[in-house]
Short mmCIF file of C-alpha atoms in Angstrom, two decimals:
data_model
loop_
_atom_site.label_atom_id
_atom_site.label_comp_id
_atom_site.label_asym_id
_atom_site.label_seq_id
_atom_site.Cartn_x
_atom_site.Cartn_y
_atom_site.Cartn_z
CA UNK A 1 9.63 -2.99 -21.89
CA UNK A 2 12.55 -3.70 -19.40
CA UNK A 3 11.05 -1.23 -17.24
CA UNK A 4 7.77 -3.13 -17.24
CA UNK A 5 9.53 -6.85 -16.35
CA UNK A 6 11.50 -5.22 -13.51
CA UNK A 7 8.15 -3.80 -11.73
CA UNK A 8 6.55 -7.20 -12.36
CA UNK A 9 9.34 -8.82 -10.65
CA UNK A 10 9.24 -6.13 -7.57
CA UNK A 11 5.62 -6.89 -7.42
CA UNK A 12 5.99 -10.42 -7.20
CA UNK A 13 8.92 -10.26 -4.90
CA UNK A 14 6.39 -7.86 -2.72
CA UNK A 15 3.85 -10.63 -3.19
CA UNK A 16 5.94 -13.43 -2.00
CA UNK A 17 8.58 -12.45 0.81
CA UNK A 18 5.49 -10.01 2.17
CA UNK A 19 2.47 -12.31 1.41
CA UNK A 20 0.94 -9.06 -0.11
CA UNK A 21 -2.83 -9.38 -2.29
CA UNK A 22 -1.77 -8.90 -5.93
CA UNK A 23 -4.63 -6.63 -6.80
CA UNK A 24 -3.36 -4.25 -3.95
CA UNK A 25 0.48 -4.70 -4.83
CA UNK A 26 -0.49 -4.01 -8.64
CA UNK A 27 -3.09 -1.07 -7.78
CA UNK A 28 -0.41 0.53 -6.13
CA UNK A 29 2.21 -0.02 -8.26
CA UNK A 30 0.32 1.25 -11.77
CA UNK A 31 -0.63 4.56 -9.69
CA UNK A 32 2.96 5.44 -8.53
CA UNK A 33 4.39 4.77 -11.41
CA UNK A 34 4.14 6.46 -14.79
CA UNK A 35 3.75 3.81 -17.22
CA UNK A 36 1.15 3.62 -20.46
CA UNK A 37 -2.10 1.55 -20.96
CA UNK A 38 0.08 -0.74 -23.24
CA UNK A 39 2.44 -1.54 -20.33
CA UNK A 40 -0.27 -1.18 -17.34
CA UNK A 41 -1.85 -4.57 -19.62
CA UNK A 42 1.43 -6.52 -19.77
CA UNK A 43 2.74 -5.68 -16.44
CA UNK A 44 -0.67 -7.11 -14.78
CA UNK A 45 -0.58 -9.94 -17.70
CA UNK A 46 2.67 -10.65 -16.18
CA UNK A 47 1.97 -10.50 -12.32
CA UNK A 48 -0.99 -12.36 -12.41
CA UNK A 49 -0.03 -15.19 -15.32
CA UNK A 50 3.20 -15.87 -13.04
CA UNK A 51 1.25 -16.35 -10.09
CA UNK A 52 -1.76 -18.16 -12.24
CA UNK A 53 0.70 -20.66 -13.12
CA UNK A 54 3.68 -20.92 -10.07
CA UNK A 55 3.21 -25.01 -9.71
CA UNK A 56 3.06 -25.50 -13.39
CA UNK A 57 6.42 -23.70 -14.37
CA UNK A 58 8.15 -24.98 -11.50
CA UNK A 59 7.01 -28.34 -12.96
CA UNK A 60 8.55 -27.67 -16.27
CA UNK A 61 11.77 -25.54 -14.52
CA UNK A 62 12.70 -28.57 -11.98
CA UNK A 63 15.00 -30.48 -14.14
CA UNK A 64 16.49 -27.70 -15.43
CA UNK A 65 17.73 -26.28 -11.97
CA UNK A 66 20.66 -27.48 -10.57
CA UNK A 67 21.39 -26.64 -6.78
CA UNK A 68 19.88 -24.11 -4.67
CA UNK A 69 19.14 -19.92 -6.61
CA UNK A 70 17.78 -17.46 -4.95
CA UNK A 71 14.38 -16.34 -4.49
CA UNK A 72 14.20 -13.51 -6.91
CA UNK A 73 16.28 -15.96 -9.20
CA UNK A 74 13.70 -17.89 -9.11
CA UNK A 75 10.61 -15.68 -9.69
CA UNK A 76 12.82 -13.93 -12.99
CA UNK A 77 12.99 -17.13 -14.22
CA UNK A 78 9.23 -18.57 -13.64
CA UNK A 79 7.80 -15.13 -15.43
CA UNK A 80 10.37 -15.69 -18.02
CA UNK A 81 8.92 -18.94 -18.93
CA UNK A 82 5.65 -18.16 -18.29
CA UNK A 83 5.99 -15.67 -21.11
CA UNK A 84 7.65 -18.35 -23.67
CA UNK A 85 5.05 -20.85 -23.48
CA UNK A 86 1.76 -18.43 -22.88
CA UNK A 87 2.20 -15.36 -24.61
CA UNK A 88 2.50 -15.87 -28.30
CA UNK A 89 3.02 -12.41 -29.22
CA UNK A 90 6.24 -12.08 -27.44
CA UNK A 91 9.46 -13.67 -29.07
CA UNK A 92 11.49 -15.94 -27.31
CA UNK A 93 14.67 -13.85 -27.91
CA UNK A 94 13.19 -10.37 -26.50
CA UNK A 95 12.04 -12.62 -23.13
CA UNK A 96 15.85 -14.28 -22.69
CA UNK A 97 17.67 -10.56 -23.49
CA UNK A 98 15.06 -9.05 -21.16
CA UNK A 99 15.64 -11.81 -18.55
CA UNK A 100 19.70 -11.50 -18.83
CA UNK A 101 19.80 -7.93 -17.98
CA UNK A 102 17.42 -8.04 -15.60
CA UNK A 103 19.82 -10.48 -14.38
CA UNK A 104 22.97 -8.05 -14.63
CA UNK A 105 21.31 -5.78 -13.17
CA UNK A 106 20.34 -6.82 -10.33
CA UNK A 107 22.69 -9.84 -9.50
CA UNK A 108 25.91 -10.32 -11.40
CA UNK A 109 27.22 -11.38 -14.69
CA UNK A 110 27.43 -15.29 -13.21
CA UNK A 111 23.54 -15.30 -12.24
CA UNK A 112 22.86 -13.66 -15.54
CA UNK A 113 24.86 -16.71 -16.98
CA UNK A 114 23.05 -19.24 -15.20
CA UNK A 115 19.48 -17.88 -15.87
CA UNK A 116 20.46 -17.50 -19.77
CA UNK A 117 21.53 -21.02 -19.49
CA UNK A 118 18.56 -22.49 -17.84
CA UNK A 119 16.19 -20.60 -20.13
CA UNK A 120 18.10 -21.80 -23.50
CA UNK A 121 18.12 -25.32 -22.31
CA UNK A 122 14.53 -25.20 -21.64
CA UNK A 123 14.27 -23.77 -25.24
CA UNK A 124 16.43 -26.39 -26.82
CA UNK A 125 14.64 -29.25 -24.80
CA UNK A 126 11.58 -28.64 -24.29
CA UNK A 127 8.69 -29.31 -21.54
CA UNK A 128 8.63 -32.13 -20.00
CA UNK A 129 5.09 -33.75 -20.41
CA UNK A 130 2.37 -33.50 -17.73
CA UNK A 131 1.48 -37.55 -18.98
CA UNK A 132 4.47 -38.26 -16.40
CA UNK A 133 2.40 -37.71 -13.70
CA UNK A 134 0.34 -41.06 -13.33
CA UNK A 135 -2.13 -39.49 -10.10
CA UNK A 136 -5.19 -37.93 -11.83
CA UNK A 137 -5.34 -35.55 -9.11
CA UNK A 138 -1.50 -34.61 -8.56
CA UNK A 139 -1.70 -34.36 -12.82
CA UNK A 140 -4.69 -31.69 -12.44
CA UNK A 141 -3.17 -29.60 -9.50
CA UNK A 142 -0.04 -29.17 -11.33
CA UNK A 143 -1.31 -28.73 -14.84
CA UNK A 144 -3.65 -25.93 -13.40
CA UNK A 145 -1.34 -25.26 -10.73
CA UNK A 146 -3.57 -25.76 -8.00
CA UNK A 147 -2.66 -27.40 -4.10
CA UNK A 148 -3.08 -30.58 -4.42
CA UNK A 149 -4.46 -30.99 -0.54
CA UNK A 150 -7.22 -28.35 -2.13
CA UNK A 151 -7.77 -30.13 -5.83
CA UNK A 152 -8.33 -33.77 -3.94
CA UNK A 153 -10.59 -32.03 -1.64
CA UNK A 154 -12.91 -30.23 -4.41
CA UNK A 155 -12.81 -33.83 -6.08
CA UNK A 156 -14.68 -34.95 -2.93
CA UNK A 157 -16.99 -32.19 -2.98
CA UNK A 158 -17.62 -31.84 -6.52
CA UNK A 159 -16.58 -34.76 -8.39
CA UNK A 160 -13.70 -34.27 -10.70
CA UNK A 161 -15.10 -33.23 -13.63
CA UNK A 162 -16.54 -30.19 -12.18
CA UNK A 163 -13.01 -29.67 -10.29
CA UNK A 164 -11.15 -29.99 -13.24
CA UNK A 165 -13.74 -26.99 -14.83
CA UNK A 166 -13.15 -25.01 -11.79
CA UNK A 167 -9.52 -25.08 -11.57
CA UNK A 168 -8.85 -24.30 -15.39
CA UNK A 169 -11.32 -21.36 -15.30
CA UNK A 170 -9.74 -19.78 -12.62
CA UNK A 171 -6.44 -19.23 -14.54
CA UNK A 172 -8.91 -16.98 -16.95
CA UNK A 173 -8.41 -13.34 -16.54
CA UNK A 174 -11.44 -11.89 -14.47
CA UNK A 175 -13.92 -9.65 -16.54
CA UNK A 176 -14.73 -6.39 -15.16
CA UNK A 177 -18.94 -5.92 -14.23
CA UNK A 178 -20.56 -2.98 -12.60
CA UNK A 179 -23.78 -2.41 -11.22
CA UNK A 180 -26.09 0.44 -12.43
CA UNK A 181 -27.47 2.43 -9.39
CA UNK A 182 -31.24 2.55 -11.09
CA UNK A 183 -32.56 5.54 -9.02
CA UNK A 184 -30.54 7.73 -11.36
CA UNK A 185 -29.87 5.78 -14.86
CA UNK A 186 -31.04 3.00 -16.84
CA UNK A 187 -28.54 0.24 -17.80
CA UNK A 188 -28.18 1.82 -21.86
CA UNK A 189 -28.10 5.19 -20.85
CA UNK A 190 -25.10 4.06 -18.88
CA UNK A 191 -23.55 2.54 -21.69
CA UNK A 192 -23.91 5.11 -24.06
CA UNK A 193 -22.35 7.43 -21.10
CA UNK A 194 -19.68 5.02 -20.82
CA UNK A 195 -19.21 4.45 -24.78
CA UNK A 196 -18.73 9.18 -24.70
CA UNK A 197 -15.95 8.47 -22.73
CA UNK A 198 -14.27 5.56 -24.47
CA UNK A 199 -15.64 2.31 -22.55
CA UNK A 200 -17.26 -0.40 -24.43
CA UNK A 201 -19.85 -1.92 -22.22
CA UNK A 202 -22.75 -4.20 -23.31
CA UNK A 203 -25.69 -5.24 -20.50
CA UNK A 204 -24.98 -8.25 -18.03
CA UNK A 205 -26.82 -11.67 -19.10
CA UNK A 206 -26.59 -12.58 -15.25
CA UNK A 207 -28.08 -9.69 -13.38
CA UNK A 208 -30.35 -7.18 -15.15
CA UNK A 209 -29.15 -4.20 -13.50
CA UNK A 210 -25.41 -4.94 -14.18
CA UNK A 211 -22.87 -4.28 -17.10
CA UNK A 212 -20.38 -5.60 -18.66
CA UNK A 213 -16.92 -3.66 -19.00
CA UNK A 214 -15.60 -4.98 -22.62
CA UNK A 215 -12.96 -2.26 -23.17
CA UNK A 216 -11.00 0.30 -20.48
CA UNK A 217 -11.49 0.94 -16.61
CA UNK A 218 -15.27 1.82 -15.62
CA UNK A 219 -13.67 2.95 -12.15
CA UNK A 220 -11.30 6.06 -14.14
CA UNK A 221 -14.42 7.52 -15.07
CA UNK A 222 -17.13 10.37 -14.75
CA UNK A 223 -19.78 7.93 -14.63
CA UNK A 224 -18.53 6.23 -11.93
CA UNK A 225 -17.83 9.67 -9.50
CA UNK A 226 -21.04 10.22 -10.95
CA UNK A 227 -22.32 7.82 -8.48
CA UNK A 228 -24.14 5.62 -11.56
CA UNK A 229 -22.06 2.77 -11.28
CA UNK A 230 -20.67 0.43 -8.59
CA UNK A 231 -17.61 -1.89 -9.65
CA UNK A 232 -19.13 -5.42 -8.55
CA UNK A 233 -18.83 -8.65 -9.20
CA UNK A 234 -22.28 -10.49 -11.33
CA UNK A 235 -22.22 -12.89 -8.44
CA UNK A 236 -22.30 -10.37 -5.52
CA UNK A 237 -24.84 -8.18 -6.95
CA UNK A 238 -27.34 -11.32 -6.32
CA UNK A 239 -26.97 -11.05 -2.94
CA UNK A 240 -29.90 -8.13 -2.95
CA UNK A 241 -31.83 -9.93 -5.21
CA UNK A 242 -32.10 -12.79 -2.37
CA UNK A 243 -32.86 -10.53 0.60
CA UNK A 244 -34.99 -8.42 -1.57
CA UNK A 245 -35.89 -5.26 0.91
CA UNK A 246 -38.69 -3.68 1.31
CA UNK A 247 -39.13 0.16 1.29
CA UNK A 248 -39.81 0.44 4.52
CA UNK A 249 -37.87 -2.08 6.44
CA UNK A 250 -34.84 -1.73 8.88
CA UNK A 251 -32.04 -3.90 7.43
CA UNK A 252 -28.58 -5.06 9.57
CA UNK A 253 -25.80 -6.22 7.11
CA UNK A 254 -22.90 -7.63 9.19
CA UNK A 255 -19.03 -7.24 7.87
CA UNK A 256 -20.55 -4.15 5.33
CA UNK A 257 -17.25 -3.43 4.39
CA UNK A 258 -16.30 -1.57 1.83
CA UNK A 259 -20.07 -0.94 1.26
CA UNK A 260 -21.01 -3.06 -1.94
CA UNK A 261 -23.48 -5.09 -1.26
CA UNK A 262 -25.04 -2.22 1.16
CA UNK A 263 -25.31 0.27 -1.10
CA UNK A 264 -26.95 -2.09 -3.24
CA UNK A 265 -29.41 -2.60 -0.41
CA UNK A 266 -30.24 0.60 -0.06
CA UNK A 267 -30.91 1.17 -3.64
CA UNK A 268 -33.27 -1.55 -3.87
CA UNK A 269 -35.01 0.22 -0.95
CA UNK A 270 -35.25 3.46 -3.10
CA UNK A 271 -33.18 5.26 -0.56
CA UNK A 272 -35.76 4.85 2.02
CA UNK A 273 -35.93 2.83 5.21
CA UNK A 274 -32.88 2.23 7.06
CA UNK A 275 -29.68 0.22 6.22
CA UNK A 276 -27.43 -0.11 9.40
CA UNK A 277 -24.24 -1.35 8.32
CA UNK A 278 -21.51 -2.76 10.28
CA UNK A 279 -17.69 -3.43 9.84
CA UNK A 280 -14.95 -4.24 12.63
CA UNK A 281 -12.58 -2.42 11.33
CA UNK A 282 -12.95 1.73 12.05
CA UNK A 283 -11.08 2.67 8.71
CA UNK A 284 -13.45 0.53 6.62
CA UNK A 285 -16.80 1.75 7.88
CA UNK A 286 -15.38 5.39 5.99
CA UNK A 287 -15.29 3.46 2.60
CA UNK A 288 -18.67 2.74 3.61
CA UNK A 289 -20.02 6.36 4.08
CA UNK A 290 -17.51 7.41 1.07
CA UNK A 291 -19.60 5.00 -1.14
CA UNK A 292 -23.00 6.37 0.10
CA UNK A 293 -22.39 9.49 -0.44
CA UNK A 294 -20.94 9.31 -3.60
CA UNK A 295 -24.04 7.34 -4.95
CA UNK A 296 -26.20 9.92 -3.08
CA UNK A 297 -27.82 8.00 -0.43
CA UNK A 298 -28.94 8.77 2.67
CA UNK A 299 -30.47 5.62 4.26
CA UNK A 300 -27.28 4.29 5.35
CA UNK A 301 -25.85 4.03 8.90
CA UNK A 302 -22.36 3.14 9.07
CA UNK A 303 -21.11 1.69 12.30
CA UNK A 304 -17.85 0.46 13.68
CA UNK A 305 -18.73 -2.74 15.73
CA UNK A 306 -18.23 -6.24 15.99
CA UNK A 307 -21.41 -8.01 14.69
CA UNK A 308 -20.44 -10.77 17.28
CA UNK A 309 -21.62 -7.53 19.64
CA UNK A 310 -24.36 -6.13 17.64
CA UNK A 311 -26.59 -7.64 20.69
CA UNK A 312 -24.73 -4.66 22.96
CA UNK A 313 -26.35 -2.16 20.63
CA UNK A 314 -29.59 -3.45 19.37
CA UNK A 315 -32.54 -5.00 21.10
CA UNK A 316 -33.98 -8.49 20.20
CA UNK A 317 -35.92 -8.72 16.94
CA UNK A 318 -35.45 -5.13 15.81
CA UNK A 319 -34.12 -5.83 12.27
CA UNK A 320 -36.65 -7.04 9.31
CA UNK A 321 -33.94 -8.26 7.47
CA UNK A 322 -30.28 -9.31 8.27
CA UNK A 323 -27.48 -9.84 5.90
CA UNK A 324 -24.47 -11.91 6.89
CA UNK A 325 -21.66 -11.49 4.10
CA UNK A 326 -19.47 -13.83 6.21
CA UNK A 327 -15.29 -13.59 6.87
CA UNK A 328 -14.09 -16.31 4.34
CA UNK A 329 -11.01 -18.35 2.76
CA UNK A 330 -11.81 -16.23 -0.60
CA UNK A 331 -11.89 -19.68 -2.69
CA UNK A 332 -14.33 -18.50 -4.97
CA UNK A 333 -12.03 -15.52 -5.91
CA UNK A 334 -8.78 -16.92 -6.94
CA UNK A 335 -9.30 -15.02 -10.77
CA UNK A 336 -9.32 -11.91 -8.80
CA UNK A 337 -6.51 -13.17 -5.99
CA UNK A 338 -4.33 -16.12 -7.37
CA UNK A 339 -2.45 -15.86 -4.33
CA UNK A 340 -5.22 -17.08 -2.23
CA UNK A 341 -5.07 -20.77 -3.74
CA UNK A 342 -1.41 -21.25 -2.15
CA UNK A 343 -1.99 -19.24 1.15
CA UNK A 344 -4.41 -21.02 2.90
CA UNK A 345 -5.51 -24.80 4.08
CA UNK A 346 -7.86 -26.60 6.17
CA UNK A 347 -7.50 -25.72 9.61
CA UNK A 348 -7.86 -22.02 7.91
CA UNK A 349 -10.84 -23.64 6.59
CA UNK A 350 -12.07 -25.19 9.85
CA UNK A 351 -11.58 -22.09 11.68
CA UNK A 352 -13.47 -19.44 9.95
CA UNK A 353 -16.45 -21.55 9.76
CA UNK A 354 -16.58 -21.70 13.41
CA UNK A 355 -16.08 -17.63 13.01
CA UNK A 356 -19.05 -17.64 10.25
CA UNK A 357 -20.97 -19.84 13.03
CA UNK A 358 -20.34 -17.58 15.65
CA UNK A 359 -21.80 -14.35 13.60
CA UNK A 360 -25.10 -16.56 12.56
CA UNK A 361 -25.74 -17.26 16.20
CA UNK A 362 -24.69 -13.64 17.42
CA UNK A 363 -27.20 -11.91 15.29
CA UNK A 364 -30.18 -14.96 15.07
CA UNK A 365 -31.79 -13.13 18.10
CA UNK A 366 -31.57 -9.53 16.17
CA UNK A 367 -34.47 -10.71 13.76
CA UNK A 368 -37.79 -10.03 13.98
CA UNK A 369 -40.53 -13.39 13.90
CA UNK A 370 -41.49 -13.78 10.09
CA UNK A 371 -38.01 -12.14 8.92
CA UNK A 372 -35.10 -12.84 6.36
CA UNK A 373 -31.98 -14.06 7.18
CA UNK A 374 -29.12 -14.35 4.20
CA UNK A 375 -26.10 -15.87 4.70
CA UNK A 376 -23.14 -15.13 1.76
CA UNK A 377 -19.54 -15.94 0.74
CA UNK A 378 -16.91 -15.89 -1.60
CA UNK A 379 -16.05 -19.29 -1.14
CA UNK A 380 -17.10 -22.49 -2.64
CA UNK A 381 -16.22 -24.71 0.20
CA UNK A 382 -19.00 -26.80 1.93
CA UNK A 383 -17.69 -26.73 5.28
CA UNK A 384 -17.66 -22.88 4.94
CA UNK A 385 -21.69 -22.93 3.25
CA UNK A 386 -23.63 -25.85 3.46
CA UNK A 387 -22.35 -27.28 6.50
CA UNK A 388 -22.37 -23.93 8.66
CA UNK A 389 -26.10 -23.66 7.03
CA UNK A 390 -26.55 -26.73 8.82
CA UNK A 391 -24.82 -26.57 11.80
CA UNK A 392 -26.94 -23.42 12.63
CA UNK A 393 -30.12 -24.78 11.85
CA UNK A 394 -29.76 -27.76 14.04
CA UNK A 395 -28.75 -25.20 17.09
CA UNK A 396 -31.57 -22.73 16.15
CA UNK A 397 -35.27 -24.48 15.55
CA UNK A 398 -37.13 -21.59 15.20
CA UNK A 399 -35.61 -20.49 11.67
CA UNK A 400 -36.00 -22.44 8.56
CA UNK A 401 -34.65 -22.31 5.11
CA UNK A 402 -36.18 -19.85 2.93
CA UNK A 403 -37.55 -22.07 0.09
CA UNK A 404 -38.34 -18.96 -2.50
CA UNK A 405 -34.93 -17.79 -2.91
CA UNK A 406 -35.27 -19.01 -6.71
CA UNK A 407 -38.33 -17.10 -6.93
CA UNK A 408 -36.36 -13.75 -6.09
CA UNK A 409 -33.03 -14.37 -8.63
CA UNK A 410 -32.27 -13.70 -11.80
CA UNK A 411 -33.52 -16.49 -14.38
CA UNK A 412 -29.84 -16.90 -15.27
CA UNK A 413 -29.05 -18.37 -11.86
CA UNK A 414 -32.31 -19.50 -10.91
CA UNK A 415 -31.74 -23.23 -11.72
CA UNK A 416 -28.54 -23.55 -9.50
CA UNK A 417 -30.76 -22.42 -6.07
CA UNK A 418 -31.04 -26.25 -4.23
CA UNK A 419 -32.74 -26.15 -0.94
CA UNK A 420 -32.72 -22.25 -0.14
CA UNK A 421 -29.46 -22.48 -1.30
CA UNK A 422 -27.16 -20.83 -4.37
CA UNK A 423 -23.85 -22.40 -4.85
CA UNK A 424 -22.28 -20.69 -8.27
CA UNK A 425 -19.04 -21.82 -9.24
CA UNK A 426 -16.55 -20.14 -11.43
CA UNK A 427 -17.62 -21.81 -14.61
CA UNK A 428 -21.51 -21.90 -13.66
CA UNK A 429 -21.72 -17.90 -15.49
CA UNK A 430 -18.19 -16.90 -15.32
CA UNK A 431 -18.60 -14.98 -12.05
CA UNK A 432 -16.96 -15.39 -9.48
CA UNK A 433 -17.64 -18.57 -7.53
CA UNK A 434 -20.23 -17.34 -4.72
CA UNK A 435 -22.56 -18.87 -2.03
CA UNK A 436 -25.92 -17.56 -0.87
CA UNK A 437 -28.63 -19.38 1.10
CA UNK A 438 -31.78 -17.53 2.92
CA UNK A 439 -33.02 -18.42 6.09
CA UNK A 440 -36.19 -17.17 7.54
CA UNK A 441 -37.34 -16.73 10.61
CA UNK A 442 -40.48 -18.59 12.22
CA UNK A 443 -43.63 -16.73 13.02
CA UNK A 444 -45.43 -13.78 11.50
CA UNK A 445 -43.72 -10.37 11.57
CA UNK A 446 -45.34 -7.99 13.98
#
């Protein structure tokens, strides 16, 4: 167990002093280290639920802390906590031995005094309540640990009721979802694959070609190298649905990378047609092909480009369909990436919708009169969606918005589609929070 607690501190020490994603720093620590599916489960219970929770244990450590610790001080003592007051099945005891010799080991027998100290006098005196905060907004952001800059923001967006939803369901572990690839299996003859190897799955109620993981790791298995699975998120599997190929069309999907939503694509299309698929960066257009090939298809051309340049390489209106899965602040994935919640802030906000803009206009020309346009995030922020949906269509009069997207979803998601546009938030079907609108162009396709 002591083992465990030292690689979740080393993983949040990564996290912190390196600004490293936690589902990279974990994935890499669980596969170069030997450790069982009991401690794989606390160790990421423990990375994640420290993160999850940073502003609210710092709430309840602050009067307890006298003077200045040191960072790694600091991060033993916030997991340390987290695990008294949100993990029942752990004594308080084991947590404060565990803590101390982490302590000793690490520091010295006066640092393993002090953190003993400040953990029994949080013990002996409890938590301070959250009532002390009198701001309804500062009282949310720190009971879900949230920026507050980001809750009062939301509030405007949203309204606070909805914020307050959002916030507390992304402190919920994520669930794990994969999508069948239906040119070789049906969704139960997946599952009863799955269940001969010792998954429990039971079919998606959001997407009908997805699955829901209810017991072990999808990705560790034959079905998966099998190529009759993809690990995706509910919420990122619509993004087909909406652009909704044809068999014979040639689709561009910008920023491809690592090959999700393409492959997806270019099953709908029966492996037929042509997907060209673009990603800036060289080492990600191989996850692409890797991902092809594994789910055996062959419409599929990866290419390394800018899709700011995809003029340089293709002519005016040669694309039926275009899919822009935009560069965003990830807001819609803090389950996945707690991190993300404390790294960024507006002008990060400001500036990658001007990037998002600048893709929209860069490929506009690219589509053919009469074609479909879709335009996707992970984000729930407006000025990233609705406002860069807007701010193209005033520049560009000859597209308009696609008024069928409900038509083309799944009924579970159907009734949040406003104005050719799909906002899902966290709590809307437990996905991840996601954005999707459709545009299409004017004119009959030729």
């Amino acid at each position: 167990m002591s083992n465990v607690r030292n690689v979740a501190l080393d993983v949040l020490i990564d996290i912190e002093k390196k600004r490293a994603y936690s589902n990279l720093s974990l994935h890499h620590v669980i596969e170069t280290n030997e450790l069982s599916a009991q401690d794989v489960a606390l160790l990421t219970e423990l990375v994640y639920g420290t993160i999850q929770r940073r502003d609210t244990l710092d709430y309840y450590l602050q009067p307890f802390i006298k003077g200045k610790i040191e960072p790694w001080v600091h991060l033993l003592l916030r997991m340390s906590l987290y695990q008294m007051i949100y993990l029942d099945r752990i004594p308080d005891r084991a947590v404060l031995f565990e803590a101390v010799e982490i302590a000793k080991r690490r520091g010295h027998r006066g640092i393993a005094s002090l953190v003993n100290g400040i953990l029994r006098s949080v013990q002996r005196q409890g938590l301070r309540s959250l009532d002390d905060i009198k701001d309804e907004s500062e009282r949310l952001a720190i009971a879900t640990s949230h920026p507050l800059w980001l809750v009062r923001r939301w509030i405007e967006q949203f309204g606070f009721d909805e914020t307050k939803r959002m916030c507390e369901v992304n402190n919920f572990p994520p669930e794990q979802t994969a999508r069948v690839n239906v040119m070789r299996a049906t969704v139960e003859e997946v599952i009863d694959r799955l269940k001969e190897e010792g998954i429990e799955a039971i079919p998606s109620s959001v997407v009908p070609i997805g699955t829901k993981i209810t017991k072990g790791n999808a990705a560790k298995t034959n079905v998966f190298r099998e190529g009759l699975i993809t690990i995706q998120d509910e919420s990122s599997m619509l993004v087909a649905y909406a652009l909704s190929p044809n068999e014979t069309d040639v689709v561009l999907d910008c920023c491809a990378a690592p090959g999700g939503k393409t492959t997806h694509i270019a099953e709908r299309m029966n492996n037929r047609g042509r997907v060209v698929a673009l990603d800036i960066h060289d080492h990600k257009v191989k996850l692409i092909e890797q991902q092809a090939k594994r789910l055996g298809l062959s419409n599929i051309e990866a290419k390394q480009l800018d899709s700011r340049q995809a003029h340089t390489q293709f002519a005016a209106e040669t694309f039926d369909r275009i899919l822009v899965d935009a560069p965003c602040s990830g807001l819609g994935v803090i389950r996945r990436k707690p991190e993300i919640k404390y790294a960024k802030n507006e002008k990060d906000i400001t500036q990658l919708a001007n990037v998002q803009l600048n893709i929209l206009r860069a490929v506009a020309p690219l589509l053919k009169r009469g074609g479909t346009l879709v335009y996707s995030t992970c984000t729930v922020d407006r000025e990233e969606n609705e406002q860069v949906i807007a701010r193209f269509l005033a520049e560009h009069p000859e597209y308009d918005r696609d008024e069928t997207l409900a038509s083309r979803l799944p009924s579970s998601v159907a009734s949040y589609v406003d104005r050719g546009m799909l906002q899902l938030l966290p709590h809307h079907v437990y996905s991840d929070g996601f954005f999707i609108a459709t545009l299409k162009k004017k004119g009959e396709m030729t």
